[in-house]
PDB file of C-alpha atoms in Angstrom:
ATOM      1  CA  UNK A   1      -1.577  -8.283 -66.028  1.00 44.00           C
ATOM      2  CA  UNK A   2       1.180 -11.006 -64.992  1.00 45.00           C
ATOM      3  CA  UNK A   3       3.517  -7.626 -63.763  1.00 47.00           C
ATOM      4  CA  UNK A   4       0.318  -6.074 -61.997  1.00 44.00           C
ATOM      5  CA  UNK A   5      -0.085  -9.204 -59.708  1.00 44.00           C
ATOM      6  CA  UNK A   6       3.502  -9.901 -59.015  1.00 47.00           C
ATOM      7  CA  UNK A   7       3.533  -6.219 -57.769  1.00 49.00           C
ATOM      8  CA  UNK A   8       0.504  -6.946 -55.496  1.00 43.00           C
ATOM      9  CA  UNK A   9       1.916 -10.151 -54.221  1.00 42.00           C
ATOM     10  CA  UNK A  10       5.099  -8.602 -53.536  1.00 48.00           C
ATOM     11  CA  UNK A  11       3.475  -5.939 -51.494  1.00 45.00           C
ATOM     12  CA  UNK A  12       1.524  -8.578 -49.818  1.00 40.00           C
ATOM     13  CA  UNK A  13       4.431 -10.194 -48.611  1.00 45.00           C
ATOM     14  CA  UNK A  14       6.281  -6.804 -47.590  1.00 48.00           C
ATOM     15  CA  UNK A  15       3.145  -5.643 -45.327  1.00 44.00           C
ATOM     16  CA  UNK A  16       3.193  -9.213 -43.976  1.00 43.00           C
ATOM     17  CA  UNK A  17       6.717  -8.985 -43.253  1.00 45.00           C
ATOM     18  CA  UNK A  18       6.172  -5.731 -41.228  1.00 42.00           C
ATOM     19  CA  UNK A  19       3.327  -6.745 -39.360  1.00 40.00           C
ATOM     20  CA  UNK A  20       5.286  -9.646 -37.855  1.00 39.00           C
ATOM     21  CA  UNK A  21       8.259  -7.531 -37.132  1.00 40.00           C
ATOM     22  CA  UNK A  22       5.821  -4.784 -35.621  1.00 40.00           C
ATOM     23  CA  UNK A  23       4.010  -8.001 -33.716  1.00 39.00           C
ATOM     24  CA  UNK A  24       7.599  -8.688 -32.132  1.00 37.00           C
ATOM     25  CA  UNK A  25       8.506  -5.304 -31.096  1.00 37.00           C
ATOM     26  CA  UNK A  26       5.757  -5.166 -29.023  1.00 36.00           C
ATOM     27  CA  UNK A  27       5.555  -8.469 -27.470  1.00 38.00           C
ATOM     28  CA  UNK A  28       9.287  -8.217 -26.641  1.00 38.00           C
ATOM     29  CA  UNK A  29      11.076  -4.902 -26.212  1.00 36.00           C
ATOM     30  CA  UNK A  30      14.106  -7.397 -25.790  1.00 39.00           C
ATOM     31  CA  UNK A  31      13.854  -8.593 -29.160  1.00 39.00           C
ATOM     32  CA  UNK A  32      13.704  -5.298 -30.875  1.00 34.00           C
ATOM     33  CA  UNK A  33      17.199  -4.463 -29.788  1.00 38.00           C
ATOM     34  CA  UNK A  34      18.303  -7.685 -30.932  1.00 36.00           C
ATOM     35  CA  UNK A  35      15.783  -7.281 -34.175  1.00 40.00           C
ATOM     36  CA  UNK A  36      16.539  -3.346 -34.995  1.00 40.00           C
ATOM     37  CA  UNK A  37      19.599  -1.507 -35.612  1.00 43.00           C
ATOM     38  CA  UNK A  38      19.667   1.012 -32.468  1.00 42.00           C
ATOM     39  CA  UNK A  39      22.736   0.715 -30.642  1.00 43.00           C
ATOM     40  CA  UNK A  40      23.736  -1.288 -27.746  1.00 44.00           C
ATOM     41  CA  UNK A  41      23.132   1.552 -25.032  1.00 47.00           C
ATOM     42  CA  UNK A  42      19.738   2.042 -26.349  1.00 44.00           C
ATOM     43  CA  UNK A  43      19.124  -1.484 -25.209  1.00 42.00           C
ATOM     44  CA  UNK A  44      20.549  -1.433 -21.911  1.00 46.00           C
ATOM     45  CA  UNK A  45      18.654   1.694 -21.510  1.00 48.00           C
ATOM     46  CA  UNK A  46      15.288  -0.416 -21.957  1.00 52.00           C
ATOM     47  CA  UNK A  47      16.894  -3.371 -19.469  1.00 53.00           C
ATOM     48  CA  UNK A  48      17.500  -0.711 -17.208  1.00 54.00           C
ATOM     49  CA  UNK A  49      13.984   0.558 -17.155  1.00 52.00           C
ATOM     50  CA  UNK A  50      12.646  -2.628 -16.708  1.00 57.00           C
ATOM     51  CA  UNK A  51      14.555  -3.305 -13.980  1.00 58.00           C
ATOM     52  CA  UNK A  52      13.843  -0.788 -12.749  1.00 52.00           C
ATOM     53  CA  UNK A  53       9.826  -1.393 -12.997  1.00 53.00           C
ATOM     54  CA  UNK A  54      10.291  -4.677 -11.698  1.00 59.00           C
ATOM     55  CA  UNK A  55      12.096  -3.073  -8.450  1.00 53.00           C
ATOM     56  CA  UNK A  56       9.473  -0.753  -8.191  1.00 48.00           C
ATOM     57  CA  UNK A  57       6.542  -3.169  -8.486  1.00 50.00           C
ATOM     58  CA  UNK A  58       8.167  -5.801  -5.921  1.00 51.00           C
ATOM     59  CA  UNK A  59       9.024  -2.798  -3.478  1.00 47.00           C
ATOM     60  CA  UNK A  60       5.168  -1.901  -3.725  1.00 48.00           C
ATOM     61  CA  UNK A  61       3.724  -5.258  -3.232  1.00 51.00           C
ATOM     62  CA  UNK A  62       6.061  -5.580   0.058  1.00 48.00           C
ATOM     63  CA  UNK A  63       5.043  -2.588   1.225  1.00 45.00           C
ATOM     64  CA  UNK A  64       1.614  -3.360   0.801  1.00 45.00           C
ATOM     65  CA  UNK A  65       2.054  -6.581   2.558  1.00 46.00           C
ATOM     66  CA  UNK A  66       3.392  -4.811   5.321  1.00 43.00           C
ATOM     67  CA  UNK A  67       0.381  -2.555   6.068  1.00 45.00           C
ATOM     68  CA  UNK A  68      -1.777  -5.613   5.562  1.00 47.00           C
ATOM     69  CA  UNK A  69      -0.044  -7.628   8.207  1.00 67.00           C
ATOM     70  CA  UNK A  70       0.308  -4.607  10.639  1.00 86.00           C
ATOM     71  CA  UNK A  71      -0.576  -5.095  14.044  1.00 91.00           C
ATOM     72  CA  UNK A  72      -3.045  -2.763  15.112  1.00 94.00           C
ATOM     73  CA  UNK A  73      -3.685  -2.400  19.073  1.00 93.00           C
ATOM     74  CA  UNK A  74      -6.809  -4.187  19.127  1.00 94.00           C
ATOM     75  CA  UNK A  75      -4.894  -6.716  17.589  1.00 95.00           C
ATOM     76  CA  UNK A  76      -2.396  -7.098  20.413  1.00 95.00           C
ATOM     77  CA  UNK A  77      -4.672  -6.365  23.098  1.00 95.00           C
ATOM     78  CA  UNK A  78      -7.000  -9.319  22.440  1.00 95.00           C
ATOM     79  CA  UNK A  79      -4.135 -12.088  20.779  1.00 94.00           C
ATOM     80  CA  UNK A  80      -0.717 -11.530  21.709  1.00 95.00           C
ATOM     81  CA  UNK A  81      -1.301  -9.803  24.979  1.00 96.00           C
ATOM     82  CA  UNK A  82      -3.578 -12.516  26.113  1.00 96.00           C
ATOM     83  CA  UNK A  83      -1.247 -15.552  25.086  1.00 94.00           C
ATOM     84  CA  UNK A  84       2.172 -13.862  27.124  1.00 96.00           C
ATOM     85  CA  UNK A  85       0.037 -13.053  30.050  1.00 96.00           C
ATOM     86  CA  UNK A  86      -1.331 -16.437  30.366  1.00 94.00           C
ATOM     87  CA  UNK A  87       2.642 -17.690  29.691  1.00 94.00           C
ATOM     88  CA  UNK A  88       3.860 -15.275  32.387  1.00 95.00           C
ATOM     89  CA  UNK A  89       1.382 -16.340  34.814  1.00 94.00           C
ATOM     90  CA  UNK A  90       2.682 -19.717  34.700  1.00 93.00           C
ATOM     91  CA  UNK A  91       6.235 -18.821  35.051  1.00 93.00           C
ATOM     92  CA  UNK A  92       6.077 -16.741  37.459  1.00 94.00           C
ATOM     93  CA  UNK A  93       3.372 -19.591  39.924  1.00 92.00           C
ATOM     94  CA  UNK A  94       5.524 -22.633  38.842  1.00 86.00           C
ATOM     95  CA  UNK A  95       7.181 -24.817  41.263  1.00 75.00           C
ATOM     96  CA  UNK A  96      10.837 -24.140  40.745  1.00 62.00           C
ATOM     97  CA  UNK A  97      11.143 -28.214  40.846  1.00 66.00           C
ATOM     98  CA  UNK A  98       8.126 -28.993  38.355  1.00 66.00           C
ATOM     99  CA  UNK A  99       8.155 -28.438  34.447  1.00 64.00           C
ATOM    100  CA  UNK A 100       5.645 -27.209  32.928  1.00 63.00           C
ATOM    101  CA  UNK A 101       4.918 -27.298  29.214  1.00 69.00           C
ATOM    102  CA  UNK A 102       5.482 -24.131  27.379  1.00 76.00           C
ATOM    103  CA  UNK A 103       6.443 -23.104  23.784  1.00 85.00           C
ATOM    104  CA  UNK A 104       9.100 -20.702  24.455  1.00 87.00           C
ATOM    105  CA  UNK A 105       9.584 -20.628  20.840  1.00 90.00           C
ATOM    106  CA  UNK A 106       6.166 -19.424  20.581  1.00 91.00           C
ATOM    107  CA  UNK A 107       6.516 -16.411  23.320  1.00 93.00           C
ATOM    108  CA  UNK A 108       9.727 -15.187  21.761  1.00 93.00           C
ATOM    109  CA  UNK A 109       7.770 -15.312  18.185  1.00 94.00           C
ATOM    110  CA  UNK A 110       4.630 -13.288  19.540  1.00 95.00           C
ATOM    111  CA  UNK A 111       7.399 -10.127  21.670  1.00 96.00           C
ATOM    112  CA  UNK A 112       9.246 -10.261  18.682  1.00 96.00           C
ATOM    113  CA  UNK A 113       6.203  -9.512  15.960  1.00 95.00           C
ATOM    114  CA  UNK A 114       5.103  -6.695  19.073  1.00 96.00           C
ATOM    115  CA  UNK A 115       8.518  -5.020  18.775  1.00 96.00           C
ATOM    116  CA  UNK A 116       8.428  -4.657  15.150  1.00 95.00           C
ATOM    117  CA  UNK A 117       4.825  -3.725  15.302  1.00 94.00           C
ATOM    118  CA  UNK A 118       6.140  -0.679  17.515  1.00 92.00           C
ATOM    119  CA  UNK A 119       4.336  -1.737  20.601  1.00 95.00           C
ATOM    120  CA  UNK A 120       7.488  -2.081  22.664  1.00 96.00           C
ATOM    121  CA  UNK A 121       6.009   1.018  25.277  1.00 96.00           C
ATOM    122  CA  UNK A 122       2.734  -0.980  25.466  1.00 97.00           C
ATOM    123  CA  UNK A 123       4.555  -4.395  25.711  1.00 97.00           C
ATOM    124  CA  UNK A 124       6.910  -2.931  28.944  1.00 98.00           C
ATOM    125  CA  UNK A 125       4.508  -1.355  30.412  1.00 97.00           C
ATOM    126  CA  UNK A 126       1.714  -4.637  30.549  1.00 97.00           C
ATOM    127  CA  UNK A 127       4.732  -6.633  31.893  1.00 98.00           C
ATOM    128  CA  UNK A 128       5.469  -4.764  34.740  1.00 98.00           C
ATOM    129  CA  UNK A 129       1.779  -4.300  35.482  1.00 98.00           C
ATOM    130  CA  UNK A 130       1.464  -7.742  35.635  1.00 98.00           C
ATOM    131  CA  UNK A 131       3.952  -9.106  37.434  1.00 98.00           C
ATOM    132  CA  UNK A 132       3.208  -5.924  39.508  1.00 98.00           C
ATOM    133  CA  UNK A 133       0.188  -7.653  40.129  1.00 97.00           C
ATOM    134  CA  UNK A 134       1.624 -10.366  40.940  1.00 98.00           C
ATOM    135  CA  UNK A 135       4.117  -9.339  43.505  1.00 98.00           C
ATOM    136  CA  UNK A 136       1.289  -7.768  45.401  1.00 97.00           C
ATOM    137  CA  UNK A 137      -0.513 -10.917  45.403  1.00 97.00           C
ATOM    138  CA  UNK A 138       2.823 -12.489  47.175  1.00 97.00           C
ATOM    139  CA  UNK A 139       3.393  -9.434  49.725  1.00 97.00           C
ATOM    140  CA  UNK A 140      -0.786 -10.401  51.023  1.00 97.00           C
ATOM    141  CA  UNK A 141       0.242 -13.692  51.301  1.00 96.00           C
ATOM    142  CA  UNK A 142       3.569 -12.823  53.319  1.00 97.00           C
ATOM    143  CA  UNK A 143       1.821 -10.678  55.483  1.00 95.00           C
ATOM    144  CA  UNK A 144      -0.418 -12.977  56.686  1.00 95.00           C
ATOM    145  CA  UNK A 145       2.314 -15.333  57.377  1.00 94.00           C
ATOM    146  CA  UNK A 146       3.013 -16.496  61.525  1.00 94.00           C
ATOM    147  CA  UNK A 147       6.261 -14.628  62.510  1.00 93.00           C
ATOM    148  CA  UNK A 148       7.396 -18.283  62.554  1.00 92.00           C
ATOM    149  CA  UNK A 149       7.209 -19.027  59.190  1.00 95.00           C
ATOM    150  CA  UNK A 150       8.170 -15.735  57.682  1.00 96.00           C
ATOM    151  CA  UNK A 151      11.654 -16.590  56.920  1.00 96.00           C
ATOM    152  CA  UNK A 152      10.740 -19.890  55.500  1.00 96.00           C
ATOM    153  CA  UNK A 153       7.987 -18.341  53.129  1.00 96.00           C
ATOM    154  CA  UNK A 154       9.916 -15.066  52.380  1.00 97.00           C
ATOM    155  CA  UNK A 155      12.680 -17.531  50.941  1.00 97.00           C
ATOM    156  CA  UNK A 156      10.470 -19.459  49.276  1.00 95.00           C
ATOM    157  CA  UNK A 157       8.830 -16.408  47.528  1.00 96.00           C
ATOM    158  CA  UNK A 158      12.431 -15.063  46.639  1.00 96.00           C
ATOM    159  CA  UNK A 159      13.691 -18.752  45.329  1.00 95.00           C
ATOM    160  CA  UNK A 160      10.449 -18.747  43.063  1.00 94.00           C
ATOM    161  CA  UNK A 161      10.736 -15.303  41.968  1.00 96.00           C
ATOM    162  CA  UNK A 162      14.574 -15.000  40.911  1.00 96.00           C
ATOM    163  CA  UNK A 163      13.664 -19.176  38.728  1.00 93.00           C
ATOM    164  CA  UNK A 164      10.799 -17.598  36.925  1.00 94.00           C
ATOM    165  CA  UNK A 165      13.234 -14.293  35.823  1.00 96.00           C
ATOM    166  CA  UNK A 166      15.560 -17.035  34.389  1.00 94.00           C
ATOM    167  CA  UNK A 167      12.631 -17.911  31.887  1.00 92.00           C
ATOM    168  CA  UNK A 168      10.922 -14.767  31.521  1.00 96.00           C
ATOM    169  CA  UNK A 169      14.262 -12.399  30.628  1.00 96.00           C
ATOM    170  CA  UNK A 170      15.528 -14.329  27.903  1.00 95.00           C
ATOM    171  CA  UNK A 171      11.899 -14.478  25.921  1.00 95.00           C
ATOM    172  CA  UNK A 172      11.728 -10.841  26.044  1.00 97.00           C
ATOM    173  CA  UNK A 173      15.665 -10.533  25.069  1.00 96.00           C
ATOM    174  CA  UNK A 174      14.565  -8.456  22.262  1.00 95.00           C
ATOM    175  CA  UNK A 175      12.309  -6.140  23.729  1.00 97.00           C
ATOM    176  CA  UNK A 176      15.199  -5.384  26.203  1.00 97.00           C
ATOM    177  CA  UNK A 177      18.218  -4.820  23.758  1.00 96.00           C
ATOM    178  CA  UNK A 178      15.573  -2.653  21.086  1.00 95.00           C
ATOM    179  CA  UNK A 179      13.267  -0.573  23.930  1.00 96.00           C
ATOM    180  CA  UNK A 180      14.648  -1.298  27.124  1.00 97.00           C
ATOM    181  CA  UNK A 181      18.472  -0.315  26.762  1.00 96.00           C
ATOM    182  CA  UNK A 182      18.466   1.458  23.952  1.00 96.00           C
ATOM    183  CA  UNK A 183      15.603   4.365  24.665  1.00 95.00           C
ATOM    184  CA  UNK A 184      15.320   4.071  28.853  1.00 96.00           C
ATOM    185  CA  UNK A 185      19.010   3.276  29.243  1.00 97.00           C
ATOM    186  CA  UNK A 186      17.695   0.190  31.869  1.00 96.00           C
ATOM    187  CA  UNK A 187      18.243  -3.873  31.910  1.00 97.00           C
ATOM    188  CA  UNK A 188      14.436  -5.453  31.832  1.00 97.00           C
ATOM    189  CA  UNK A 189      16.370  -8.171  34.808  1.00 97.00           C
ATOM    190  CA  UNK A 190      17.252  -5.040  37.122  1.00 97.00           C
ATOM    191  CA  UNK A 191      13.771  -3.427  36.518  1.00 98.00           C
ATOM    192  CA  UNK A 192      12.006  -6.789  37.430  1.00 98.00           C
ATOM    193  CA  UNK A 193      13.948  -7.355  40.447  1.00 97.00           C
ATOM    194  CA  UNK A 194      13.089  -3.661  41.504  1.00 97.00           C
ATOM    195  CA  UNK A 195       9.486  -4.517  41.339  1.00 98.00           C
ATOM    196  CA  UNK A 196      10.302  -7.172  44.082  1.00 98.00           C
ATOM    197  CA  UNK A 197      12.406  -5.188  46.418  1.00 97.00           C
ATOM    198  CA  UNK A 198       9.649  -2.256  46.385  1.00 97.00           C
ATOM    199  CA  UNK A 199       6.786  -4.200  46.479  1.00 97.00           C
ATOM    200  CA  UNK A 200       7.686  -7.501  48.587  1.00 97.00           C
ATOM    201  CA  UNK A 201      10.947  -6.836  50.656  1.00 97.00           C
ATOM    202  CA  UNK A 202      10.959  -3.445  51.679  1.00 96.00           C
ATOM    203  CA  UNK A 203       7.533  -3.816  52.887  1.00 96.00           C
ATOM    204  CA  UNK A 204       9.083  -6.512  55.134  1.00 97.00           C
ATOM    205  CA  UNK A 205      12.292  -5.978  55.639  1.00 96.00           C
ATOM    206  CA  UNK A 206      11.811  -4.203  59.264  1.00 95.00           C
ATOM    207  CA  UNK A 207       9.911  -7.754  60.394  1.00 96.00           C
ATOM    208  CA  UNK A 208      12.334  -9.791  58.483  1.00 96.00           C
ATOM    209  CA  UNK A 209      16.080  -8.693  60.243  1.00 95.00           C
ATOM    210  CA  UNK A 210      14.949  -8.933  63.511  1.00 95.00           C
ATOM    211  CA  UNK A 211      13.480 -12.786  62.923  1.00 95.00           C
ATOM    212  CA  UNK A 212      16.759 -13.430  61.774  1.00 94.00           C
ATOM    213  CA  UNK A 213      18.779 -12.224  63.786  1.00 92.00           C
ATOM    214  CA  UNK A 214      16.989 -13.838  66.191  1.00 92.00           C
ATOM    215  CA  UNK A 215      17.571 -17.342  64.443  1.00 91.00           C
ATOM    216  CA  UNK A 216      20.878 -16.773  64.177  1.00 86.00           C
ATOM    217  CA  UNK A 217      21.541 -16.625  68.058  1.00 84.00           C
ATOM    218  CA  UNK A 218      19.697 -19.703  68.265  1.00 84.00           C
ATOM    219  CA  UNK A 219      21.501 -22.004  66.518  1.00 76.00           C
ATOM    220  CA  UNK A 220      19.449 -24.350  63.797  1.00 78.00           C
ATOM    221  CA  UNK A 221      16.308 -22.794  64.871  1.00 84.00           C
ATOM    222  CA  UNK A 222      16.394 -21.980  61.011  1.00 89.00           C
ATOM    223  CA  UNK A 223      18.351 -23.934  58.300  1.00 91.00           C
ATOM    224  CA  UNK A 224      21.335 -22.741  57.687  1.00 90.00           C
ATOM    225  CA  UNK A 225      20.502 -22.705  54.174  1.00 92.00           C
ATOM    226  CA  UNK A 226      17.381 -20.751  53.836  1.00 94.00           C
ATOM    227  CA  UNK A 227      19.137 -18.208  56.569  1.00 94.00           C
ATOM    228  CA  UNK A 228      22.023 -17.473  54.280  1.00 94.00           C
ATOM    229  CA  UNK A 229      19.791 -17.438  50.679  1.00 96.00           C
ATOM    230  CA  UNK A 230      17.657 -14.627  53.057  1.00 96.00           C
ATOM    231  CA  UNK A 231      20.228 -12.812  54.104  1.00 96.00           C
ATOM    232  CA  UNK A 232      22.678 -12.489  50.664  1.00 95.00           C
ATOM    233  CA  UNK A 233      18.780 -11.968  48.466  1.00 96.00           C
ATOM    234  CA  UNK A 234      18.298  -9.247  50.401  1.00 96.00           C
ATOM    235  CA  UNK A 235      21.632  -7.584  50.381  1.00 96.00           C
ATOM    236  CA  UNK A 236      21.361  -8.671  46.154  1.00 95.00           C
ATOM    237  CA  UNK A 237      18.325  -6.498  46.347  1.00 96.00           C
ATOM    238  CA  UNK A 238      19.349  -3.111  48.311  1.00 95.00           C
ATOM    239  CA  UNK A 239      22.988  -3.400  49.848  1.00 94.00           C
ATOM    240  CA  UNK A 240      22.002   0.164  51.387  1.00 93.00           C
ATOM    241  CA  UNK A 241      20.531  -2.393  54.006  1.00 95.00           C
ATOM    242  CA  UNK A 242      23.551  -3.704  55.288  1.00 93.00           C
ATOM    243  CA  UNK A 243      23.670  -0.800  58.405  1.00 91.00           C
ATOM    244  CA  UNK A 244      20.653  -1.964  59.687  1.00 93.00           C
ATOM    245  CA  UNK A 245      22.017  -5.437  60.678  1.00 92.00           C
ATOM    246  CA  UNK A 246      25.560  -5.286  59.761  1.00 91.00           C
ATOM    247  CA  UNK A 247      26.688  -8.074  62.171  1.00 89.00           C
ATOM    248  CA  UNK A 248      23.857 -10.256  60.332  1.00 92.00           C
ATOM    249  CA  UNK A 249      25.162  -9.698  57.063  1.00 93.00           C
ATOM    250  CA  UNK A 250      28.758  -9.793  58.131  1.00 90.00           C
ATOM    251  CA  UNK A 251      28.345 -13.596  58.822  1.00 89.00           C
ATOM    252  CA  UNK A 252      27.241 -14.632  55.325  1.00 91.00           C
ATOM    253  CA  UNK A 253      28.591 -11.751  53.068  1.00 91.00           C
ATOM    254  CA  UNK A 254      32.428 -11.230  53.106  1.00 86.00           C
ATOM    255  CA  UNK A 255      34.550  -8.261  53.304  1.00 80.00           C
ATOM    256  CA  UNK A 256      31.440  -6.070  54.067  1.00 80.00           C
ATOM    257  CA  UNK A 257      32.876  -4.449  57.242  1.00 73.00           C
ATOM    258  CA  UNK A 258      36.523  -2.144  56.289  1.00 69.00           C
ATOM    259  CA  UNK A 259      39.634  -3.684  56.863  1.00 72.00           C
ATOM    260  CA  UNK A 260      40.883  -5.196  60.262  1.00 71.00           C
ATOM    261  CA  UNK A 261      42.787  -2.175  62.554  1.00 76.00           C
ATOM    262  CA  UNK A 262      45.088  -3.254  64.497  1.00 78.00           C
ATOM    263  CA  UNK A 263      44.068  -0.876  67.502  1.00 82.00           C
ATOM    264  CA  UNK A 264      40.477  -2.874  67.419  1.00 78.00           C
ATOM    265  CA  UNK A 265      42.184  -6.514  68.103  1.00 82.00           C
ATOM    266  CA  UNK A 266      40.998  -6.199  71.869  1.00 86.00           C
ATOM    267  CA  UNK A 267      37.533  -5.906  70.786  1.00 84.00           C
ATOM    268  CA  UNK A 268      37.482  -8.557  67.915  1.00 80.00           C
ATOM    269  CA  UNK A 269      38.841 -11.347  71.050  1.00 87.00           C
ATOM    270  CA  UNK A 270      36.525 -10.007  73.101  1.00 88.00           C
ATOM    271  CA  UNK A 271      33.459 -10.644  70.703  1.00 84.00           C
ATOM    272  CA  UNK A 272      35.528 -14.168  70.239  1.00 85.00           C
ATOM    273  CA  UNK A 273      35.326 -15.323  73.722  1.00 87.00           C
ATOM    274  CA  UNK A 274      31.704 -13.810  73.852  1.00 87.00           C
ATOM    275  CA  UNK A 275      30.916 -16.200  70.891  1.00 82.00           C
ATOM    276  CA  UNK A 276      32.448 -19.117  72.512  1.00 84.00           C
ATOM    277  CA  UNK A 277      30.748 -18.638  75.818  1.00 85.00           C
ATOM    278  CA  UNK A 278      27.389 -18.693  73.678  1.00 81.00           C
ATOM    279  CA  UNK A 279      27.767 -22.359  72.053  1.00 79.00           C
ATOM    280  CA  UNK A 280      28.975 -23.459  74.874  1.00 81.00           C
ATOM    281  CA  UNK A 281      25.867 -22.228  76.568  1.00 79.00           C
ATOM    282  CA  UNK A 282      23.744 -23.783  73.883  1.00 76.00           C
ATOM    283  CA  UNK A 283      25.360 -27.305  74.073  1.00 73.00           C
ATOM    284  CA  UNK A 284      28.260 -26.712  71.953  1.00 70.00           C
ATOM    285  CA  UNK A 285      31.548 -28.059  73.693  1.00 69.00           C
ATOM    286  CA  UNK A 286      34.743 -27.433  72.436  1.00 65.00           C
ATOM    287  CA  UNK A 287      35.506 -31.203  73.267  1.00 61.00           C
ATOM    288  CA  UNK A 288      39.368 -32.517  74.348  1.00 56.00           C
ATOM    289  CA  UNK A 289      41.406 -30.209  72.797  1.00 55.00           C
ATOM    290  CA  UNK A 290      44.545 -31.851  73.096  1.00 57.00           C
ATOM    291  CA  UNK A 291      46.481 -32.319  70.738  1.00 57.00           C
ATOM    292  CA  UNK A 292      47.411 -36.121  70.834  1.00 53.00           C
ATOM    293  CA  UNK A 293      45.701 -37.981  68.528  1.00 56.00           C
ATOM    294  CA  UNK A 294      43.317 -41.306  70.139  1.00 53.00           C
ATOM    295  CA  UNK A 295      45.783 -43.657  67.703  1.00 54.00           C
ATOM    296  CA  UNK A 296      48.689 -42.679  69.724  1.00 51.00           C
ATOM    297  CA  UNK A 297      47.413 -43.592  73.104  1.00 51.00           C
ATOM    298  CA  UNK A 298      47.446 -47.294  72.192  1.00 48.00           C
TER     299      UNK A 298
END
């Protein structure tokens, strides 16, 4: 009887024994290798694959984050859009010597998420209609301008336009370099300042030339200033304008005209003298021009 239960309790012990090595085989796959005799490959072979789920399972749940967080059109239509336009609009109606408060941070954050949301077509094309929009707005406003204050408001217009571009390009920087250049081969800066030679200068270009040439043969009828910021913004804008007042131009843009000939020197003292004879007609004396100097007469 004494030999039957030692048997027993031996067995006992064995299937006790087995159940806690079976318990840590499957608890820990690492274990086993270190536990069982298989070779070393085998157990790299089971790190591997575990890696490899691990990989697999963190790919997924990125994935599915992705699609979760995707930006649908509705989406953009009635959050983002809303939020630049209203940002826009105050960039582009700002007083080029006021500040106003606006996350730029915060614009740049919102084109960025709508590039990588591929809705860099639907981003370009809103921000040309608007400041399409815009530009129309200013041509209305310009037409209904007295011929006296054209140049004044035209400048204005122009100053305003070309400060808010200084904001507005840089916070779409990355719709530019990713949709922009790369698939229409353009520069968003050149596009916008397009929209404001075909919508606000060319329609007043032929009222515009003639006003200043005017002011220019009257001497300080218009600041100097705001006649030379006209004249060189709109050769900026279309230099194919030049031949329609080329001695205009020729007085605040250099080396527009060819080269000097020396058969034309007749001409260039004649338009000299002609010059001269004008100030002088307008008040402007050439005063004592010798050449003694008022300390030496003493």
């Amino acid at each position: 009887m004494e030999e039957m239960e030692e048997d027993a309790l031996e067995r006992i012990e064995d299937d006790n024994h087995n159940c806690r090595a079976e318990g840590v085989s499957v608890s820990s796959p690492a274990q086993v290798c270190v536990d069982s005799d298989s070779s070393s490959d085998t157990c790299e072979s089971d790190s591997s694959a575990t890696s490899a789920a691990n990989g697999a399972a963190l790919l997924f749940s990125s994935t599915s984050k992705f699609f979760l967080n995707a930006m649908t059109t509705d989406e953009y239509r009635t959050v983002y859009w809303p939020k630049l336009e209203r940002a826009i609009e105050h960039l582009l109606t700002q007083n080029p010597m006021e500040h106003i408060s606006i996350s730029y941070e915060q614009i740049y954050s919102h084109v960025y998420k709508c590039v990588c949301q591929q809705h860099s077509e639907l981003l370009y094309n809103d921000l040309m209609w608007k400041i399409t929009s815009h530009l129309e707005q200013v041509s209305s406003e310009l037409q209904a301008s007295p011929p006296e204050l054209l140049i004044e408001n035209f400048n204005v217009a122009l100053t305003q336009y070309t400060a808010a571009l200084h904001c507005i390009v840089p916070v779409f920087i990355y719709m530019n370099k990713f949709y922009i250049e790369t698939k229409l081969n353009r520069d968003l800066r050149d596009d916008l300042m397009k929209l404001f030679s075909d919508h606000v200068a060319e329609k007043h270009v032929s009222t515009l030339l003639p006003l200043l040439k005017k002011a220019h043969s009257m001497p300080f009828q218009v600041k100097p200033s705001t006649m030379a910021s006209v004249v060189k913004g709109l050769y900026a804008l279309r230099p194919d304008w030049v031949p329609l007042a080329p001695a205009l131009f020729s007085r605040f843009i250099p080396q527009i005209h060819p080269p000097a000939l020396e058969s034309q020197l007749p001409y260039y003292a004649a338009q000299d003298k002609k010059l001269q004879l004008e100030l002088s007609q307008n008040g402007f004396t050439r005063g004592d021009q010798s050449r003694k100097r008022a300390s030496e007469e003493s």
